[in-house]
Amino acid sequence: YVFIYFIYLVFNCCTHHNHTLSLPIMLDLNTVESVWPLPQKLAISEERYPLSPTHFNFYYGEDQASIMKDCSLLDSAFTRYFPLIFPDLTSGKPTRLTGVLAKFTIMYCFVSLMAPACVVDQLNVSAGQAVLNSDTVWGALRGLETFSQLVQQEEDGTYFINKTEIEDFPSFQYRGILLDTSRHFLPLKAILNTLDAMAYSKFNVFHWHIVDDPSFPYQSRTFPDLSSKGAYHPMSHIYTQSDVRRVLTHARLRGIRVIPEFDSPGHTQSWGKGQPNLLTPCYKGSSPSGTFGPINPASALSYIFMSQFLKEVTSVFPDPYFHLGGDEVNFSCWQSNPDVRAFMQKMGFGKDYTKLESFYMENIVNITSNLNKTSIVWQDVFDYHERIPKDTILHIWKGLPAQYKAETSRMTKAGHRVLLGAPWYINHIAYGQDWRISYNVQPLNFSGTEEQKKLVIGGEVSMWGEYVDATNLSPRLWPRACAAAERLWSDESQTRSAEAAFPRLQAFRCSLLRRGVRAEPLSPGHCSDEYRGI
């Protein structure tokens, strides 16, 4: 059999998309193996069509070939998804061929004055063809992931796909995962593998908490001593500029943004090892104790250093967002230091050290704004009533539901955009199916107007590294993070039941294993493809 499968690509590779439409869901699942996260509108029929991997290929439409010839994002995606769609073709298993679709078509809307944008991303599989519509390259990547999950395989090796109609878009524009690479260094391979798994679940932001108190693994061009003296090891436990570029490229090809975090003034003990006179000397009575606290906010040298350092790192990381931290500042060292106390009196702060932290953070946010970056800060910055630009994004990280809902209400009432992270600290584990707790979170269930709720731009799963390194990162993260992935992508009204979602998540966990992700089990049982690396 010789069959050609056509892909017509008609859109601008460099556009962005932010759908805010709300569509009803039509759900007709006849098989457990469905898509994760659940599309906004999905209908799957019992009618099915066989696929042949040996005769399957991707082509640009003739009228768009010249336009799309340099779209490396899609070229790379086609190469990457072929073995994901047909894993046995590369594993050496025999594949039985019967009939195949006569035509496979993927079409993309072209955003221009002559042609309106697509209303939503659409994927339709019908007799003889499958059609994918998207108005952006990012939607196209998500659509390819959806299509790859729809392809199934019989026990005899035959691939097939059911007749399907999908209309889809994310409920929230920011769907992130935080990795902490300071408390335990994560090898580059572990980060790249996490980015792969993120794309499978349609996460689109990698929040790289790259440095902290224990170690400073980022190798700075401007201040090389920061890593040479602050990393666990100056050669083996650092991220070089080349490593960072590799992460950025790997993420971009999967439609994932990389937002770095360089948290200050607290969480900076490792900074002081390579940058003298940056941290505050602590005192015991009238004499230095030999220990150091947060960055010294009373010293002009601190702001000169931060200006130079932030100028470098904001040029290395191209995303328009930059996370500045600002959490958990211990005031005891500042209180003990006579120079800091004198500065407090000079500024009229009295003994309110939250005002001193506010002074520091306001300066750092202004430096970042002058570098054309939008700041993200932890909620502490807002709680201390700091005067920050209205476009600063606030990241909620603490509190039980009642507390973080009240915090969301206060922040959005003040006009700030908000990221919700508090309910998704999944570095904490519990016996049993604790993913259900994450799944039942309702990000918009707080007291506020519709305008306030539009300011909640998304949420984030955090994997802090006190007890996590490359040995247990993947099984602790997957498939537990998938619960938040569906909550941030799918229509909340159609995905309220963790019990109903469980069979789909079980099937998706098996899919992750098949793709080489060490995803931990959800319950007693087995997958037809167990993890092959053991």
Short mmCIF file of C-alpha atoms in Angstrom, two decimals:
data_model
loop_
_atom_site.label_atom_id
_atom_site.label_comp_id
_atom_site.label_asym_id
_atom_site.label_seq_id
_atom_site.Cartn_x
_atom_site.Cartn_y
_atom_site.Cartn_z
CA TYR A 1 0.00 0.00 0.00
CA VAL A 2 1.22 3.49 -0.84
CA PHE A 3 -0.73 6.29 0.80
CA ILE A 4 0.10 9.96 1.24
CA TYR A 5 -1.05 11.86 4.33
CA PHE A 6 -1.33 15.61 3.75
CA ILE A 7 -0.89 18.39 6.30
CA TYR A 8 -1.89 21.86 5.11
CA LEU A 9 -0.40 24.58 7.31
CA VAL A 10 -1.93 28.05 6.93
CA PHE A 11 -1.04 30.38 9.80
CA ASN A 12 1.56 32.72 11.17
CA CYS A 13 4.25 30.83 13.10
CA CYS A 14 5.01 33.77 15.34
CA THR A 15 1.52 34.61 16.64
CA HIS A 16 0.36 34.00 20.22
CA HIS A 17 -3.04 32.89 21.41
CA ASN A 18 -5.11 33.52 24.49
CA HIS A 19 -8.61 32.10 24.04
CA THR A 20 -11.19 33.24 26.57
CA LEU A 21 -14.25 31.62 25.02
CA SER A 22 -16.52 29.29 26.93
CA LEU A 23 -18.08 26.41 25.04
CA PRO A 24 -20.36 23.60 26.16
CA ILE A 25 -18.93 20.09 26.31
CA MET A 26 -20.46 17.16 24.47
CA LEU A 27 -18.91 14.04 25.95
CA ASP A 28 -19.48 10.67 24.37
CA LEU A 29 -16.61 8.45 25.51
CA ASN A 30 -16.83 4.88 24.28
CA THR A 31 -13.33 3.98 25.35
CA VAL A 32 -11.41 4.56 28.55
CA GLU A 33 -8.34 5.65 26.59
CA SER A 34 -9.28 9.28 26.04
CA VAL A 35 -7.42 12.57 26.05
CA TRP A 36 -5.74 14.13 29.10
CA PRO A 37 -6.39 16.91 29.89
CA LEU A 38 -10.00 16.69 28.78
CA PRO A 39 -10.83 18.96 25.81
CA GLN A 40 -13.45 21.66 26.17
CA LYS A 41 -15.73 19.81 23.76
CA LEU A 42 -15.25 16.16 22.85
CA ALA A 43 -17.30 13.57 21.01
CA ILE A 44 -15.86 10.13 20.25
CA SER A 45 -17.78 7.61 18.13
CA GLU A 46 -17.46 3.83 17.95
CA GLU A 47 -16.64 4.19 14.26
CA ARG A 48 -12.91 3.66 13.78
CA TYR A 49 -10.32 3.95 11.03
CA PRO A 50 -7.03 2.00 10.80
CA LEU A 51 -3.66 3.75 10.48
CA SER A 52 -0.48 2.42 8.91
CA PRO A 53 2.80 3.74 10.35
CA THR A 54 4.84 2.53 7.38
CA HIS A 55 2.81 4.73 5.05
CA PHE A 56 2.27 7.70 7.32
CA ASN A 57 4.01 11.01 6.73
CA PHE A 58 3.61 14.74 7.27
CA TYR A 59 3.47 17.20 4.38
CA TYR A 60 2.83 20.90 4.06
CA GLY A 61 0.13 21.90 1.63
CA GLU A 62 1.45 22.95 -1.77
CA ASP A 63 0.13 26.51 -1.45
CA GLN A 64 1.78 26.92 1.96
CA ALA A 65 5.05 25.02 1.52
CA SER A 66 7.11 28.12 0.84
CA ILE A 67 5.60 29.95 3.83
CA MET A 68 6.14 27.10 6.25
CA LYS A 69 9.53 25.81 5.09
CA ASP A 70 11.36 27.53 7.95
CA CYS A 71 8.87 26.74 10.71
CA SER A 72 11.31 24.70 12.80
CA LEU A 73 8.80 24.34 15.63
CA LEU A 74 6.45 22.25 13.52
CA ASP A 75 9.18 20.44 11.59
CA SER A 76 10.63 19.33 14.90
CA ALA A 77 7.20 18.40 16.25
CA PHE A 78 6.41 16.18 13.26
CA THR A 79 9.67 14.28 13.77
CA ARG A 80 9.10 14.02 17.51
CA TYR A 81 5.51 12.86 17.37
CA PHE A 82 5.92 10.13 14.77
CA PRO A 83 7.42 7.60 17.24
CA LEU A 84 4.98 8.75 19.92
CA ILE A 85 2.04 7.98 17.66
CA PHE A 86 3.55 4.71 16.44
CA PRO A 87 5.89 3.45 19.19
CA ASP A 88 6.18 -0.10 17.83
CA LEU A 89 7.66 1.12 14.56
CA THR A 90 10.83 2.13 16.39
CA SER A 91 10.76 -0.64 18.98
CA GLY A 92 11.05 -3.41 16.40
CA LYS A 93 7.71 -5.04 17.22
CA PRO A 94 5.86 -6.42 14.18
CA THR A 95 2.95 -4.31 12.97
CA ARG A 96 0.08 -5.85 11.04
CA LEU A 97 -1.18 -3.71 8.16
CA THR A 98 -4.75 -3.76 6.93
CA GLY A 99 -6.46 -0.68 5.52
CA VAL A 100 -5.53 2.93 6.16
CA LEU A 101 -7.13 6.34 5.97
CA ALA A 102 -7.28 7.53 2.40
CA LYS A 103 -6.34 11.05 3.38
CA PHE A 104 -4.99 12.77 6.46
CA THR A 105 -5.26 16.54 6.50
CA ILE A 106 -4.28 19.12 9.08
CA MET A 107 -5.25 22.69 8.28
CA TYR A 108 -4.37 25.85 10.14
CA CYS A 109 -6.28 29.08 10.01
CA PHE A 110 -4.29 32.00 8.67
CA VAL A 111 -4.54 35.09 10.85
CA SER A 112 -4.72 38.04 8.47
CA LEU A 113 -7.01 40.79 7.22
CA MET A 114 -8.19 38.46 4.48
CA ALA A 115 -9.02 35.47 6.69
CA PRO A 116 -10.43 35.59 10.23
CA ALA A 117 -8.80 33.70 13.07
CA CYS A 118 -10.16 30.34 14.10
CA VAL A 119 -12.72 30.61 16.87
CA VAL A 120 -11.17 27.66 18.73
CA ASP A 121 -8.66 24.94 18.00
CA GLN A 122 -10.50 22.10 16.31
CA LEU A 123 -9.60 18.49 15.58
CA ASN A 124 -12.01 16.34 13.60
CA VAL A 125 -11.41 12.73 12.60
CA SER A 126 -13.88 11.41 10.04
CA ALA A 127 -14.08 8.94 7.18
CA GLY A 128 -11.05 9.37 4.98
CA GLN A 129 -9.39 12.26 6.76
CA ALA A 130 -8.54 14.06 9.97
CA VAL A 131 -8.54 17.86 10.09
CA LEU A 132 -6.83 20.04 12.67
CA ASN A 133 -7.53 23.78 12.74
CA SER A 134 -5.52 26.23 14.84
CA ASP A 135 -4.66 29.90 14.53
CA THR A 136 -1.24 29.61 16.21
CA VAL A 137 1.77 27.34 16.19
CA TRP A 138 1.25 26.75 19.92
CA GLY A 139 -2.29 25.51 19.34
CA ALA A 140 -0.93 23.29 16.59
CA LEU A 141 1.51 21.69 19.02
CA ARG A 142 -1.29 21.02 21.51
CA GLY A 143 -3.41 19.60 18.70
CA LEU A 144 -0.64 17.20 17.70
CA GLU A 145 -0.46 16.02 21.30
CA THR A 146 -4.22 15.48 21.33
CA PHE A 147 -4.08 13.51 18.07
CA SER A 148 -1.24 11.35 19.41
CA GLN A 149 -3.37 10.39 22.40
CA LEU A 150 -6.32 9.45 20.19
CA VAL A 151 -4.34 6.83 18.26
CA GLN A 152 -4.73 3.39 19.84
CA GLN A 153 -3.51 -0.10 19.12
CA GLU A 154 -5.11 -3.51 18.97
CA GLU A 155 -3.47 -6.55 20.56
CA ASP A 156 -2.44 -7.75 17.10
CA GLY A 157 -0.46 -4.53 16.56
CA THR A 158 -2.95 -2.72 14.30
CA TYR A 159 -3.21 1.02 14.92
CA PHE A 160 -6.56 2.77 14.72
CA ILE A 161 -8.29 6.01 15.56
CA ASN A 162 -11.95 6.59 16.35
CA LYS A 163 -14.19 9.10 14.66
CA THR A 164 -13.74 12.19 16.82
CA GLU A 165 -14.80 15.80 17.04
CA ILE A 166 -12.90 18.15 19.36
CA GLU A 167 -13.06 21.86 20.06
CA ASP A 168 -10.45 22.98 22.52
CA PHE A 169 -8.60 25.82 24.25
CA PRO A 170 -7.06 26.22 27.71
CA SER A 171 -9.12 27.63 30.55
CA PHE A 172 -6.04 29.41 31.96
CA GLN A 173 -3.16 30.91 30.00
CA TYR A 174 -0.50 30.08 32.62
CA ARG A 175 -0.07 26.39 33.48
CA GLY A 176 3.24 25.96 35.21
CA ILE A 177 5.56 23.58 37.01
CA LEU A 178 8.29 24.75 39.40
CA LEU A 179 11.50 22.77 39.80
CA ASP A 180 13.96 23.60 42.58
CA THR A 181 17.55 23.02 41.43
CA SER A 182 19.31 24.46 44.47
CA ARG A 183 18.44 22.14 47.35
CA HIS A 184 19.35 19.22 45.11
CA PHE A 185 21.04 19.73 41.77
CA LEU A 186 18.98 18.24 38.93
CA PRO A 187 21.05 16.99 35.98
CA LEU A 188 20.23 18.54 32.64
CA LYS A 189 18.67 15.28 31.41
CA ALA A 190 16.19 15.27 34.30
CA ILE A 191 15.06 18.80 33.39
CA LEU A 192 14.71 17.96 29.69
CA ASN A 193 12.73 14.81 30.51
CA THR A 194 10.43 16.88 32.72
CA LEU A 195 9.84 19.31 29.85
CA ASP A 196 8.83 16.37 27.64
CA ALA A 197 6.31 15.13 30.20
CA MET A 198 5.01 18.68 30.71
CA ALA A 199 4.20 18.90 26.99
CA TYR A 200 2.26 15.62 27.18
CA SER A 201 0.03 17.19 29.86
CA LYS A 202 -0.10 20.61 28.10
CA PHE A 203 1.75 22.55 30.78
CA ASN A 204 3.23 25.63 29.16
CA VAL A 205 5.48 27.30 31.77
CA PHE A 206 8.66 25.98 33.38
CA HIS A 207 9.32 28.05 36.51
CA TRP A 208 13.01 27.45 37.13
CA HIS A 209 13.79 28.11 40.80
CA ILE A 210 17.42 27.86 39.88
CA VAL A 211 19.23 29.14 43.00
CA ASP A 212 18.53 29.33 46.74
CA ASP A 213 20.28 29.15 50.13
CA PRO A 214 21.95 25.73 49.70
CA SER A 215 23.64 26.23 46.31
CA PHE A 216 24.08 28.59 43.36
CA PRO A 217 24.32 26.36 40.26
CA TYR A 218 23.73 29.10 37.64
CA GLN A 219 27.05 29.99 35.98
CA SER A 220 27.04 33.76 35.59
CA ARG A 221 29.12 35.40 32.87
CA THR A 222 29.38 38.63 34.85
CA PHE A 223 29.98 37.11 38.28
CA PRO A 224 31.53 33.65 37.76
CA ASP A 225 32.44 33.31 41.45
CA LEU A 226 28.74 32.96 42.30
CA SER A 227 28.75 29.38 40.99
CA SER A 228 32.45 28.57 41.38
CA LYS A 229 32.13 29.22 45.13
CA GLY A 230 28.39 28.84 45.68
CA ALA A 231 27.56 25.62 43.80
CA TYR A 232 27.84 22.17 45.39
CA HIS A 233 30.65 21.53 42.89
CA PRO A 234 32.10 24.17 40.55
CA MET A 235 32.23 21.82 37.54
CA SER A 236 29.74 18.97 37.90
CA HIS A 237 26.89 20.77 39.68
CA ILE A 238 26.41 23.89 37.58
CA TYR A 239 24.30 24.99 34.64
CA THR A 240 26.54 26.57 32.04
CA GLN A 241 25.32 29.14 29.56
CA SER A 242 25.21 26.31 27.02
CA ASP A 243 23.05 24.23 29.37
CA VAL A 244 20.63 27.12 29.80
CA ARG A 245 20.36 27.60 26.03
CA ARG A 246 19.64 23.90 25.64
CA VAL A 247 16.83 24.08 28.18
CA LEU A 248 15.38 27.17 26.48
CA THR A 249 15.48 25.53 23.05
CA HIS A 250 14.06 22.23 24.27
CA ALA A 251 11.23 24.04 26.02
CA ARG A 252 10.40 26.35 23.10
CA LEU A 253 10.10 23.44 20.68
CA ARG A 254 7.45 22.03 23.01
CA GLY A 255 5.55 25.28 23.45
CA ILE A 256 6.87 25.83 26.99
CA ARG A 257 8.06 29.16 28.35
CA VAL A 258 10.98 29.27 30.79
CA ILE A 259 10.61 31.77 33.63
CA PRO A 260 13.65 31.91 35.93
CA GLU A 261 13.52 32.85 39.58
CA PHE A 262 16.38 34.55 41.38
CA ASP A 263 14.83 34.97 44.82
CA SER A 264 16.02 37.80 47.08
CA PRO A 265 16.64 39.37 49.57
CA GLY A 266 16.15 36.13 51.53
CA HIS A 267 17.13 32.64 50.36
CA THR A 268 20.52 34.05 49.33
CA GLN A 269 23.09 32.34 51.59
CA SER A 270 24.79 30.72 48.58
CA TRP A 271 25.11 34.13 46.87
CA GLY A 272 27.33 35.46 49.64
CA LYS A 273 30.00 32.80 49.10
CA GLY A 274 30.94 34.29 45.75
CA GLN A 275 29.94 37.91 46.22
CA PRO A 276 31.56 39.60 49.24
CA ASN A 277 29.74 42.44 51.02
CA LEU A 278 26.38 41.44 49.60
CA LEU A 279 24.78 39.76 52.61
CA THR A 280 24.05 41.46 55.93
CA PRO A 281 26.61 40.73 58.70
CA CYS A 282 24.77 39.50 61.80
CA TYR A 283 25.75 40.78 65.21
CA LYS A 284 25.76 39.29 68.68
CA GLY A 285 25.60 42.30 70.93
CA SER A 286 28.11 44.86 69.63
CA SER A 287 30.29 42.40 67.73
CA PRO A 288 29.82 40.52 64.42
CA SER A 289 28.79 36.91 65.01
CA GLY A 290 30.49 35.63 61.86
CA THR A 291 27.17 34.67 60.27
CA PHE A 292 25.20 36.44 57.57
CA GLY A 293 21.55 37.16 56.88
CA PRO A 294 19.63 38.35 53.80
CA ILE A 295 21.01 40.76 51.21
CA ASN A 296 21.91 44.05 52.89
CA PRO A 297 19.19 46.55 51.90
CA ALA A 298 21.01 49.44 53.58
CA SER A 299 24.06 49.22 51.30
CA ALA A 300 24.21 50.99 47.94
CA LEU A 301 26.58 48.22 46.78
CA SER A 302 23.70 45.73 46.97
CA TYR A 303 21.68 47.62 44.37
CA ILE A 304 24.70 48.14 42.10
CA PHE A 305 25.33 44.40 42.15
CA MET A 306 21.66 43.49 41.62
CA SER A 307 21.39 45.91 38.69
CA GLN A 308 24.38 44.32 36.96
CA PHE A 309 23.31 40.78 37.74
CA LEU A 310 19.68 41.27 36.69
CA LYS A 311 20.83 42.92 33.46
CA GLU A 312 22.68 39.73 32.62
CA VAL A 313 20.07 37.14 33.57
CA THR A 314 17.19 39.04 31.95
CA SER A 315 19.18 39.01 28.70
CA VAL A 316 19.85 35.26 29.01
CA PHE A 317 16.19 34.35 29.63
CA PRO A 318 14.02 35.88 26.89
CA ASP A 319 10.59 35.44 28.48
CA PRO A 320 8.88 38.76 29.28
CA TYR A 321 8.14 37.49 32.81
CA PHE A 322 10.82 37.28 35.50
CA HIS A 323 10.31 35.89 39.02
CA LEU A 324 11.94 37.98 41.74
CA GLY A 325 10.90 35.94 44.78
CA GLY A 326 10.58 38.14 47.87
CA ASP A 327 9.38 35.51 50.36
CA GLU A 328 10.30 34.33 53.85
CA VAL A 329 12.70 37.10 54.85
CA ASN A 330 14.04 36.60 58.38
CA PHE A 331 14.42 40.01 60.02
CA SER A 332 16.55 38.94 63.02
CA CYS A 333 19.90 39.61 61.32
CA TRP A 334 18.78 43.02 60.06
CA GLN A 335 17.60 43.84 63.58
CA SER A 336 21.01 42.93 65.02
CA ASN A 337 23.06 45.03 62.57
CA PRO A 338 23.82 48.61 63.73
CA ASP A 339 24.22 49.95 60.18
CA VAL A 340 20.83 48.58 59.20
CA ARG A 341 19.23 50.02 62.31
CA ALA A 342 20.75 53.44 61.54
CA PHE A 343 19.41 53.21 57.99
CA MET A 344 15.97 52.39 59.37
CA GLN A 345 15.99 55.55 61.47
CA LYS A 346 17.26 57.66 58.57
CA MET A 347 14.43 56.43 56.34
CA GLY A 348 11.78 56.92 59.03
CA PHE A 349 10.91 53.19 59.15
CA GLY A 350 11.08 53.04 62.95
CA LYS A 351 11.24 49.37 63.93
CA ASP A 352 8.95 48.07 61.19
CA TYR A 353 11.24 45.84 59.16
CA THR A 354 8.50 45.03 56.67
CA LYS A 355 9.03 48.60 55.45
CA LEU A 356 12.71 47.84 54.93
CA GLU A 357 11.88 44.76 52.89
CA SER A 358 9.36 46.84 50.94
CA PHE A 359 12.06 49.42 50.21
CA TYR A 360 14.35 46.69 48.85
CA MET A 361 11.71 44.93 46.74
CA GLU A 362 10.39 48.18 45.27
CA ASN A 363 13.91 48.98 44.07
CA ILE A 364 14.41 45.49 42.59
CA VAL A 365 11.04 45.57 40.82
CA ASN A 366 11.90 48.97 39.36
CA ILE A 367 15.26 47.66 38.12
CA THR A 368 13.47 44.77 36.44
CA SER A 369 10.84 47.05 34.90
CA ASN A 370 13.61 49.20 33.41
CA LEU A 371 14.93 46.01 31.78
CA ASN A 372 11.52 45.57 30.09
CA LYS A 373 10.49 42.60 32.21
CA THR A 374 7.23 42.05 34.05
CA SER A 375 7.91 40.94 37.61
CA ILE A 376 6.36 37.97 39.37
CA VAL A 377 6.71 38.03 43.16
CA TRP A 378 5.60 35.79 46.00
CA GLN A 379 2.57 36.91 47.98
CA ASP A 380 4.70 38.27 50.85
CA VAL A 381 5.48 41.34 48.73
CA PHE A 382 1.78 42.18 48.53
CA ASP A 383 1.14 41.32 52.16
CA TYR A 384 3.75 43.88 53.27
CA HIS A 385 1.89 46.60 51.33
CA GLU A 386 4.78 47.26 49.01
CA ARG A 387 4.38 49.90 46.32
CA ILE A 388 4.83 47.88 43.18
CA PRO A 389 3.63 48.45 39.60
CA LYS A 390 0.07 47.34 38.92
CA ASP A 391 1.28 44.92 36.24
CA THR A 392 3.33 42.95 38.81
CA ILE A 393 2.01 39.39 39.02
CA LEU A 394 1.41 38.01 42.51
CA HIS A 395 2.10 34.36 43.28
CA ILE A 396 0.09 32.80 46.13
CA TRP A 397 2.05 30.07 47.87
CA LYS A 398 0.70 29.61 51.38
CA GLY A 399 -2.47 28.97 53.31
CA LEU A 400 -5.34 26.53 53.47
CA PRO A 401 -8.26 27.03 51.04
CA ALA A 402 -9.95 29.69 53.18
CA GLN A 403 -6.73 31.68 53.41
CA TYR A 404 -5.65 31.51 49.78
CA LYS A 405 -9.17 32.29 48.59
CA ALA A 406 -9.25 35.41 50.76
CA GLU A 407 -5.78 36.35 49.50
CA THR A 408 -6.91 35.93 45.89
CA SER A 409 -9.88 38.18 46.57
CA ARG A 410 -7.69 40.92 48.09
CA MET A 411 -5.09 40.78 45.33
CA THR A 412 -7.53 40.88 42.45
CA LYS A 413 -9.52 43.65 44.13
CA ALA A 414 -6.29 45.66 44.10
CA GLY A 415 -6.08 45.07 40.35
CA HIS A 416 -3.19 42.59 40.26
CA ARG A 417 -2.96 39.46 38.16
CA VAL A 418 -2.63 36.33 40.27
CA LEU A 419 -1.02 32.89 40.04
CA LEU A 420 -2.36 30.19 42.35
CA GLY A 421 0.27 27.83 43.74
CA ALA A 422 -0.78 27.16 47.33
CA PRO A 423 -2.90 24.02 46.72
CA TRP A 424 -0.36 22.35 44.40
CA TYR A 425 2.77 21.86 46.51
CA ILE A 426 3.08 18.24 45.46
CA ASN A 427 6.55 17.76 46.89
CA HIS A 428 4.41 16.94 49.95
CA ILE A 429 3.09 13.40 49.62
CA ALA A 430 0.39 11.39 51.34
CA TYR A 431 -0.44 7.72 51.26
CA GLY A 432 -3.04 6.82 48.65
CA GLN A 433 -4.50 8.85 45.82
CA ASP A 434 -3.57 12.34 46.95
CA TRP A 435 -3.92 13.56 43.36
CA ARG A 436 -7.64 13.82 44.09
CA ILE A 437 -6.97 16.73 46.44
CA SER A 438 -5.23 18.63 43.63
CA TYR A 439 -7.98 17.71 41.19
CA ASN A 440 -10.72 19.16 43.39
CA VAL A 441 -9.17 22.64 43.57
CA GLN A 442 -11.40 25.40 42.15
CA PRO A 443 -9.15 28.38 41.25
CA LEU A 444 -12.04 30.78 40.68
CA ASN A 445 -14.01 29.84 43.78
CA PHE A 446 -13.37 33.03 45.76
CA SER A 447 -15.32 36.14 46.61
CA GLY A 448 -14.98 38.60 43.77
CA THR A 449 -16.49 40.09 40.64
CA GLU A 450 -16.19 38.59 37.17
CA GLU A 451 -13.54 41.21 36.41
CA GLN A 452 -11.56 40.05 39.44
CA LYS A 453 -11.76 36.44 38.33
CA LYS A 454 -10.34 37.34 34.93
CA LEU A 455 -7.19 38.45 36.77
CA VAL A 456 -6.44 34.87 37.87
CA ILE A 457 -4.21 33.96 34.94
CA GLY A 458 -3.44 30.41 36.03
CA GLY A 459 -1.61 28.27 38.50
CA GLU A 460 1.49 26.28 39.20
CA VAL A 461 2.58 22.92 40.55
CA SER A 462 5.63 23.21 42.83
CA MET A 463 8.22 20.49 43.30
CA TRP A 464 10.55 21.77 45.99
CA GLY A 465 13.82 19.94 46.36
CA GLU A 466 14.49 19.31 50.05
CA TYR A 467 13.80 15.61 49.57
CA VAL A 468 13.72 15.39 45.78
CA ASP A 469 16.55 14.80 43.33
CA ALA A 470 16.87 12.96 40.02
CA THR A 471 16.23 9.58 41.69
CA ASN A 472 12.65 10.38 42.68
CA LEU A 473 11.68 13.53 40.75
CA SER A 474 9.71 11.85 37.99
CA PRO A 475 7.64 9.37 40.03
CA ARG A 476 6.83 12.02 42.61
CA LEU A 477 5.79 14.49 39.91
CA TRP A 478 3.89 12.18 37.53
CA PRO A 479 1.04 11.46 37.26
CA ARG A 480 0.17 13.54 40.36
CA ALA A 481 0.84 16.82 38.51
CA CYS A 482 -1.61 15.75 35.82
CA ALA A 483 -4.49 16.55 38.17
CA ALA A 484 -3.53 20.23 38.16
CA ALA A 485 -2.91 20.07 34.41
CA GLU A 486 -6.52 19.13 33.78
CA ARG A 487 -7.81 21.65 36.30
CA LEU A 488 -5.95 24.47 34.53
CA TRP A 489 -6.82 23.36 30.99
CA SER A 490 -10.29 21.84 31.08
CA ASP A 491 -13.79 23.16 31.73
CA GLU A 492 -14.23 22.95 35.51
CA SER A 493 -17.95 22.23 35.27
CA GLN A 494 -17.24 19.10 33.21
CA THR A 495 -14.34 17.79 35.32
CA ARG A 496 -15.60 18.03 38.87
CA SER A 497 -15.55 14.31 39.61
CA ALA A 498 -12.20 12.76 40.46
CA GLU A 499 -13.96 9.40 40.41
CA ALA A 500 -15.03 9.91 36.79
CA ALA A 501 -11.55 11.13 35.86
CA PHE A 502 -9.76 8.18 37.46
CA PRO A 503 -10.01 5.68 34.53
CA ARG A 504 -8.72 8.33 32.11
CA LEU A 505 -5.83 9.21 34.40
CA GLN A 506 -4.96 5.53 34.79
CA ALA A 507 -4.87 5.19 31.01
CA PHE A 508 -2.79 8.36 30.68
CA ARG A 509 -0.35 7.11 33.31
CA CYS A 510 0.16 4.00 31.17
CA SER A 511 0.73 6.26 28.18
CA LEU A 512 3.40 8.12 30.13
CA LEU A 513 5.13 4.82 30.92
CA ARG A 514 5.03 3.89 27.25
CA ARG A 515 6.73 7.20 26.48
CA GLY A 516 9.50 6.56 28.98
CA VAL A 517 8.22 8.65 31.91
CA ARG A 518 8.68 7.09 35.36
CA ALA A 519 5.12 7.78 36.47
CA GLU A 520 4.16 6.15 39.76
CA PRO A 521 1.09 3.85 40.01
CA LEU A 522 -2.29 5.17 41.07
CA SER A 523 -3.70 1.91 42.39
CA PRO A 524 -3.11 -1.87 42.24
CA GLY A 525 -3.02 -3.12 38.66
CA HIS A 526 -0.78 -3.11 35.62
CA CYS A 527 -0.22 -1.47 32.25
CA SER A 528 0.16 -3.41 29.02
CA ASP A 529 3.47 -1.58 28.62
CA GLU A 530 5.30 -1.48 31.93
CA TYR A 531 8.19 0.94 32.36
CA ARG A 532 10.97 -0.42 30.15
CA GLY A 533 13.93 1.04 32.02
CA ILE A 534 13.71 -1.38 34.95
#
